Amino acid sequence: MSKVSDTFPLIAVKLLQGCDGSVLLDNTANFTGEKSAAPNKDSLRGFHVIDEIKEWLERECPQTVSCADILAIAARDSVVEVL
């Protein structure tokens, strides 16, 4: 088995325990988003890539694709690229 397939069950468990697109939420006046939340400091990065994809998609097909959808597809494609 490859390293990716060895770790897939662990990834699936993490997804079932609530890992989702909420890490893409930005801060507002009344809310601290997960991007800048203390537990995620210096552990999450690359948000600008998702933001750029979202901006492009919003121009092409407004209010159709969520950031969570983009994150899921990017994760899938990154795993396929490794394989």
PDB file of N, CA and C in Angstrom, residues 2-69:
ATOM      1  N   SER A   2       0.404   2.294  -0.694  1.00  0.00           N
ATOM      2  CA  SER A   2       1.165   3.537  -0.707  1.00  0.00           C
ATOM      3  C   SER A   2       0.916   4.327   0.573  1.00  0.00           C
ATOM      4  N   LYS A   3       1.740   5.317   0.807  1.00  0.00           N
ATOM      5  CA  LYS A   3       1.575   6.153   1.997  1.00  0.00           C
ATOM      6  C   LYS A   3       0.223   6.846   1.997  1.00  0.00           C
ATOM      7  N   VAL A   4      -0.213   7.319   0.827  1.00  0.00           N
ATOM      8  CA  VAL A   4      -1.494   8.018   0.749  1.00  0.00           C
ATOM      9  C   VAL A   4      -2.629   7.081   1.122  1.00  0.00           C
ATOM     10  N   SER A   5      -2.655   5.887   0.553  1.00  0.00           N
ATOM     11  CA  SER A   5      -3.749   4.970   0.861  1.00  0.00           C
ATOM     12  C   SER A   5      -3.674   4.472   2.304  1.00  0.00           C
ATOM     13  N   ASP A   6      -2.488   4.419   2.886  1.00  0.00           N
ATOM     14  CA  ASP A   6      -2.351   4.039   4.293  1.00  0.00           C
ATOM     15  C   ASP A   6      -2.986   5.085   5.216  1.00  0.00           C
ATOM     16  N   THR A   7      -2.908   6.343   4.826  1.00  0.00           N
ATOM     17  CA  THR A   7      -3.423   7.405   5.686  1.00  0.00           C
ATOM     18  C   THR A   7      -4.857   7.778   5.354  1.00  0.00           C
ATOM     19  N   PHE A   8      -5.406   7.273   4.255  1.00  0.00           N
ATOM     20  CA  PHE A   8      -6.763   7.676   3.865  1.00  0.00           C
ATOM     21  C   PHE A   8      -7.801   7.426   4.941  1.00  0.00           C
ATOM     22  N   PRO A   9      -7.808   6.232   5.611  1.00  0.00           N
ATOM     23  CA  PRO A   9      -8.817   6.045   6.664  1.00  0.00           C
ATOM     24  C   PRO A   9      -8.737   7.113   7.744  1.00  0.00           C
ATOM     25  N   LEU A  10      -7.544   7.541   8.099  1.00  0.00           N
ATOM     26  CA  LEU A  10      -7.381   8.593   9.104  1.00  0.00           C
ATOM     27  C   LEU A  10      -7.976   9.902   8.587  1.00  0.00           C
ATOM     28  N   ILE A  11      -7.739  10.213   7.321  1.00  0.00           N
ATOM     29  CA  ILE A  11      -8.308  11.427   6.727  1.00  0.00           C
ATOM     30  C   ILE A  11      -9.825  11.344   6.754  1.00  0.00           C
ATOM     31  N   ALA A  12     -10.382  10.204   6.393  1.00  0.00           N
ATOM     32  CA  ALA A  12     -11.832  10.032   6.384  1.00  0.00           C
ATOM     33  C   ALA A  12     -12.413  10.230   7.779  1.00  0.00           C
ATOM     34  N   VAL A  13     -11.749   9.713   8.790  1.00  0.00           N
ATOM     35  CA  VAL A  13     -12.218   9.893  10.164  1.00  0.00           C
ATOM     36  C   VAL A  13     -12.205  11.361  10.539  1.00  0.00           C
ATOM     37  N   LYS A  14     -11.147  12.077  10.183  1.00  0.00           N
ATOM     38  CA  LYS A  14     -11.072  13.503  10.484  1.00  0.00           C
ATOM     39  C   LYS A  14     -12.217  14.255   9.814  1.00  0.00           C
ATOM     40  N   LEU A  15     -12.537  13.904   8.564  1.00  0.00           N
ATOM     41  CA  LEU A  15     -13.639  14.561   7.864  1.00  0.00           C
ATOM     42  C   LEU A  15     -14.957  14.299   8.576  1.00  0.00           C
ATOM     43  N   LEU A  16     -15.151  13.083   9.053  1.00  0.00           N
ATOM     44  CA  LEU A  16     -16.377  12.746   9.746  1.00  0.00           C
ATOM     45  C   LEU A  16     -16.483  13.436  11.098  1.00  0.00           C
ATOM     46  N   GLN A  17     -15.356  13.844  11.648  1.00  0.00           N
ATOM     47  CA  GLN A  17     -15.369  14.508  12.947  1.00  0.00           C
ATOM     48  C   GLN A  17     -15.549  16.016  12.806  1.00  0.00           C
ATOM     49  N   GLY A  18     -15.814  16.524  11.621  1.00  0.00           N
ATOM     50  CA  GLY A  18     -16.178  17.915  11.493  1.00  0.00           C
ATOM     51  C   GLY A  18     -15.217  18.791  10.727  1.00  0.00           C
ATOM     52  N   CYS A  19     -14.174  18.279  10.122  1.00  0.00           N
ATOM     53  CA  CYS A  19     -13.286  19.094   9.309  1.00  0.00           C
ATOM     54  C   CYS A  19     -14.036  19.479   8.038  1.00  0.00           C
ATOM     55  N   ASP A  20     -14.200  20.752   7.801  1.00  0.00           N
ATOM     56  CA  ASP A  20     -14.959  21.181   6.637  1.00  0.00           C
ATOM     57  C   ASP A  20     -14.473  22.539   6.157  1.00  0.00           C
ATOM     58  N   GLY A  21     -15.263  23.193   5.370  1.00  0.00           N
ATOM     59  CA  GLY A  21     -14.892  24.481   4.802  1.00  0.00           C
ATOM     60  C   GLY A  21     -14.915  25.625   5.799  1.00  0.00           C
ATOM     61  N   SER A  22     -15.261  25.376   7.052  1.00  0.00           N
ATOM     62  CA  SER A  22     -15.312  26.467   8.026  1.00  0.00           C
ATOM     63  C   SER A  22     -13.946  27.110   8.252  1.00  0.00           C
ATOM     64  N   VAL A  23     -12.872  26.418   7.898  1.00  0.00           N
ATOM     65  CA  VAL A  23     -11.540  27.010   8.036  1.00  0.00           C
ATOM     66  C   VAL A  23     -11.338  28.143   7.035  1.00  0.00           C
ATOM     67  N   LEU A  24     -12.268  28.312   6.123  1.00  0.00           N
ATOM     68  CA  LEU A  24     -12.166  29.375   5.123  1.00  0.00           C
ATOM     69  C   LEU A  24     -12.874  30.653   5.548  1.00  0.00           C
ATOM     70  N   LEU A  25     -13.530  30.640   6.702  1.00  0.00           N
ATOM     71  CA  LEU A  25     -14.287  31.811   7.139  1.00  0.00           C
ATOM     72  C   LEU A  25     -13.357  32.935   7.584  1.00  0.00           C
ATOM     73  N   ASP A  26     -13.640  34.125   7.071  1.00  0.00           N
ATOM     74  CA  ASP A  26     -12.866  35.312   7.441  1.00  0.00           C
ATOM     75  C   ASP A  26     -13.438  35.946   8.700  1.00  0.00           C
ATOM     76  N   ASN A  27     -12.649  36.801   9.327  1.00  0.00           N
ATOM     77  CA  ASN A  27     -13.118  37.557  10.481  1.00  0.00           C
ATOM     78  C   ASN A  27     -14.178  38.566  10.055  1.00  0.00           C
ATOM     79  N   THR A  28     -15.104  38.825  10.961  1.00  0.00           N
ATOM     80  CA  THR A  28     -16.049  39.924  10.809  1.00  0.00           C
ATOM     81  C   THR A  28     -15.986  40.727  12.105  1.00  0.00           C
ATOM     82  N   ALA A  29     -16.783  41.764  12.192  1.00  0.00           N
ATOM     83  CA  ALA A  29     -16.782  42.593  13.398  1.00  0.00           C
ATOM     84  C   ALA A  29     -17.202  41.800  14.637  1.00  0.00           C
ATOM     85  N   ASN A  30     -18.045  40.797  14.453  1.00  0.00           N
ATOM     86  CA  ASN A  30     -18.584  40.044  15.586  1.00  0.00           C
ATOM     87  C   ASN A  30     -18.159  38.577  15.623  1.00  0.00           C
ATOM     88  N   PHE A  31     -17.181  38.215  14.805  1.00  0.00           N
ATOM     89  CA  PHE A  31     -16.834  36.806  14.673  1.00  0.00           C
ATOM     90  C   PHE A  31     -15.352  36.658  14.338  1.00  0.00           C
ATOM     91  N   THR A  32     -14.656  35.779  15.040  1.00  0.00           N
ATOM     92  CA  THR A  32     -13.278  35.453  14.691  1.00  0.00           C
ATOM     93  C   THR A  32     -13.302  34.207  13.826  1.00  0.00           C
ATOM     94  N   GLY A  33     -12.927  34.364  12.572  1.00  0.00           N
ATOM     95  CA  GLY A  33     -12.919  33.240  11.642  1.00  0.00           C
ATOM     96  C   GLY A  33     -11.816  32.254  11.975  1.00  0.00           C
ATOM     97  N   GLU A  34     -11.963  31.063  11.459  1.00  0.00           N
ATOM     98  CA  GLU A  34     -10.973  30.022  11.758  1.00  0.00           C
ATOM     99  C   GLU A  34      -9.621  30.281  11.105  1.00  0.00           C
ATOM    100  N   LYS A  35      -9.589  31.081  10.054  1.00  0.00           N
ATOM    101  CA  LYS A  35      -8.307  31.396   9.409  1.00  0.00           C
ATOM    102  C   LYS A  35      -7.332  32.006  10.402  1.00  0.00           C
ATOM    103  N   SER A  36      -7.845  32.877  11.243  1.00  0.00           N
ATOM    104  CA  SER A  36      -6.963  33.583  12.169  1.00  0.00           C
ATOM    105  C   SER A  36      -7.142  33.144  13.624  1.00  0.00           C
ATOM    106  N   ALA A  37      -7.905  32.093  13.844  1.00  0.00           N
ATOM    107  CA  ALA A  37      -8.110  31.606  15.206  1.00  0.00           C
ATOM    108  C   ALA A  37      -6.791  31.074  15.777  1.00  0.00           C
ATOM    109  N   ALA A  38      -6.596  31.256  17.052  1.00  0.00           N
ATOM    110  CA  ALA A  38      -5.343  30.877  17.715  1.00  0.00           C
ATOM    111  C   ALA A  38      -4.907  29.430  17.445  1.00  0.00           C
ATOM    112  N   PRO A  39      -5.813  28.441  17.510  1.00  0.00           N
ATOM    113  CA  PRO A  39      -5.360  27.059  17.279  1.00  0.00           C
ATOM    114  C   PRO A  39      -4.817  26.809  15.864  1.00  0.00           C
ATOM    115  N   ASN A  40      -5.199  27.669  14.931  1.00  0.00           N
ATOM    116  CA  ASN A  40      -4.752  27.489  13.549  1.00  0.00           C
ATOM    117  C   ASN A  40      -3.547  28.354  13.183  1.00  0.00           C
ATOM    118  N   LYS A  41      -3.079  29.156  14.110  1.00  0.00           N
ATOM    119  CA  LYS A  41      -1.962  30.062  13.822  1.00  0.00           C
ATOM    120  C   LYS A  41      -0.747  29.269  13.333  1.00  0.00           C
ATOM    121  N   ASP A  42      -0.229  29.675  12.200  1.00  0.00           N
ATOM    122  CA  ASP A  42       0.962  29.075  11.589  1.00  0.00           C
ATOM    123  C   ASP A  42       0.782  27.605  11.164  1.00  0.00           C
ATOM    124  N   SER A  43      -0.458  27.111  11.143  1.00  0.00           N
ATOM    125  CA  SER A  43      -0.652  25.725  10.712  1.00  0.00           C
ATOM    126  C   SER A  43      -1.412  25.625   9.398  1.00  0.00           C
ATOM    127  N   LEU A  44      -2.217  26.620   9.097  1.00  0.00           N
ATOM    128  CA  LEU A  44      -2.990  26.632   7.859  1.00  0.00           C
ATOM    129  C   LEU A  44      -2.468  27.734   6.955  1.00  0.00           C
ATOM    130  N   ARG A  45      -2.373  27.431   5.659  1.00  0.00           N
ATOM    131  CA  ARG A  45      -1.899  28.451   4.719  1.00  0.00           C
ATOM    132  C   ARG A  45      -2.442  28.139   3.325  1.00  0.00           C
ATOM    133  N   GLY A  46      -2.225  29.039   2.409  1.00  0.00           N
ATOM    134  CA  GLY A  46      -2.685  28.843   1.037  1.00  0.00           C
ATOM    135  C   GLY A  46      -4.093  29.342   0.785  1.00  0.00           C
ATOM    136  N   PHE A  47      -4.627  30.100   1.739  1.00  0.00           N
ATOM    137  CA  PHE A  47      -5.992  30.598   1.577  1.00  0.00           C
ATOM    138  C   PHE A  47      -6.143  31.472   0.339  1.00  0.00           C
ATOM    139  N   HIS A  48      -5.086  32.177  -0.018  1.00  0.00           N
ATOM    140  CA  HIS A  48      -5.169  33.073  -1.176  1.00  0.00           C
ATOM    141  C   HIS A  48      -5.503  32.306  -2.450  1.00  0.00           C
ATOM    142  N   VAL A  49      -5.081  31.068  -2.542  1.00  0.00           N
ATOM    143  CA  VAL A  49      -5.375  30.255  -3.730  1.00  0.00           C
ATOM    144  C   VAL A  49      -6.879  29.985  -3.808  1.00  0.00           C
ATOM    145  N   ILE A  50      -7.465  29.573  -2.694  1.00  0.00           N
ATOM    146  CA  ILE A  50      -8.902  29.308  -2.646  1.00  0.00           C
ATOM    147  C   ILE A  50      -9.677  30.598  -2.918  1.00  0.00           C
ATOM    148  N   ASP A  51      -9.225  31.716  -2.325  1.00  0.00           N
ATOM    149  CA  ASP A  51      -9.893  33.005  -2.540  1.00  0.00           C
ATOM    150  C   ASP A  51      -9.859  33.408  -4.012  1.00  0.00           C
ATOM    151  N   GLU A  52      -8.729  33.194  -4.686  1.00  0.00           N
ATOM    152  CA  GLU A  52      -8.613  33.537  -6.105  1.00  0.00           C
ATOM    153  C   GLU A  52      -9.538  32.674  -6.957  1.00  0.00           C
ATOM    154  N   ILE A  53      -9.613  31.379  -6.647  1.00  0.00           N
ATOM    155  CA  ILE A  53     -10.508  30.484  -7.376  1.00  0.00           C
ATOM    156  C   ILE A  53     -11.953  30.915  -7.161  1.00  0.00           C
ATOM    157  N   LYS A  54     -12.303  31.239  -5.918  1.00  0.00           N
ATOM    158  CA  LYS A  54     -13.668  31.662  -5.590  1.00  0.00           C
ATOM    159  C   LYS A  54     -14.028  32.938  -6.335  1.00  0.00           C
ATOM    160  N   GLU A  55     -13.124  33.912  -6.384  1.00  0.00           N
ATOM    161  CA  GLU A  55     -13.388  35.155  -7.114  1.00  0.00           C
ATOM    162  C   GLU A  55     -13.665  34.873  -8.582  1.00  0.00           C
ATOM    163  N   TRP A  56     -12.860  34.000  -9.195  1.00  0.00           N
ATOM    164  CA  TRP A  56     -13.044  33.670 -10.601  1.00  0.00           C
ATOM    165  C   TRP A  56     -14.398  32.983 -10.818  1.00  0.00           C
ATOM    166  N   LEU A  57     -14.716  32.006  -9.962  1.00  0.00           N
ATOM    167  CA  LEU A  57     -15.982  31.287 -10.093  1.00  0.00           C
ATOM    168  C   LEU A  57     -17.180  32.204  -9.890  1.00  0.00           C
ATOM    169  N   GLU A  58     -17.071  33.134  -8.970  1.00  0.00           N
ATOM    170  CA  GLU A  58     -18.177  34.067  -8.726  1.00  0.00           C
ATOM    171  C   GLU A  58     -18.448  34.942  -9.949  1.00  0.00           C
ATOM    172  N   ARG A  59     -17.397  35.301 -10.665  1.00  0.00           N
ATOM    173  CA  ARG A  59     -17.590  36.084 -11.896  1.00  0.00           C
ATOM    174  C   ARG A  59     -18.264  35.240 -12.973  1.00  0.00           C
ATOM    175  N   GLU A  60     -17.880  33.976 -13.071  1.00  0.00           N
ATOM    176  CA  GLU A  60     -18.384  33.098 -14.131  1.00  0.00           C
ATOM    177  C   GLU A  60     -19.769  32.509 -13.822  1.00  0.00           C
ATOM    178  N   CYS A  61     -19.993  32.130 -12.578  1.00  0.00           N
ATOM    179  CA  CYS A  61     -21.284  31.526 -12.186  1.00  0.00           C
ATOM    180  C   CYS A  61     -21.585  31.917 -10.740  1.00  0.00           C
ATOM    181  N   PRO A  62     -22.151  33.108 -10.564  1.00  0.00           N
ATOM    182  CA  PRO A  62     -22.393  33.647  -9.218  1.00  0.00           C
ATOM    183  C   PRO A  62     -23.248  32.740  -8.331  1.00  0.00           C
ATOM    184  N   GLN A  63     -22.871  32.701  -7.059  1.00  0.00           N
ATOM    185  CA  GLN A  63     -23.613  32.000  -6.003  1.00  0.00           C
ATOM    186  C   GLN A  63     -23.920  30.549  -6.350  1.00  0.00           C
ATOM    187  N   THR A  64     -22.940  29.871  -6.950  1.00  0.00           N
ATOM    188  CA  THR A  64     -23.145  28.482  -7.361  1.00  0.00           C
ATOM    189  C   THR A  64     -22.218  27.527  -6.623  1.00  0.00           C
ATOM    190  N   VAL A  65     -20.952  27.886  -6.479  1.00  0.00           N
ATOM    191  CA  VAL A  65     -19.958  27.008  -5.881  1.00  0.00           C
ATOM    192  C   VAL A  65     -19.482  27.605  -4.563  1.00  0.00           C
ATOM    193  N   SER A  66     -19.502  26.797  -3.509  1.00  0.00           N
ATOM    194  CA  SER A  66     -19.058  27.287  -2.204  1.00  0.00           C
ATOM    195  C   SER A  66     -17.552  27.110  -2.045  1.00  0.00           C
ATOM    196  N   CYS A  67     -17.000  27.817  -1.081  1.00  0.00           N
ATOM    197  CA  CYS A  67     -15.580  27.649  -0.772  1.00  0.00           C
ATOM    198  C   CYS A  67     -15.307  26.231  -0.285  1.00  0.00           C
ATOM    199  N   ALA A  68     -16.259  25.638   0.414  1.00  0.00           N
ATOM    200  CA  ALA A  68     -16.088  24.249   0.865  1.00  0.00           C
ATOM    201  C   ALA A  68     -16.002  23.305  -0.330  1.00  0.00           C
ATOM    202  N   ASP A  69     -16.781  23.582  -1.387  1.00  0.00           N
ATOM    203  CA  ASP A  69     -16.695  22.773  -2.605  1.00  0.00           C
ATOM    204  C   ASP A  69     -15.306  22.896  -3.219  1.00  0.00           C
TER     205      ASP A  69
END
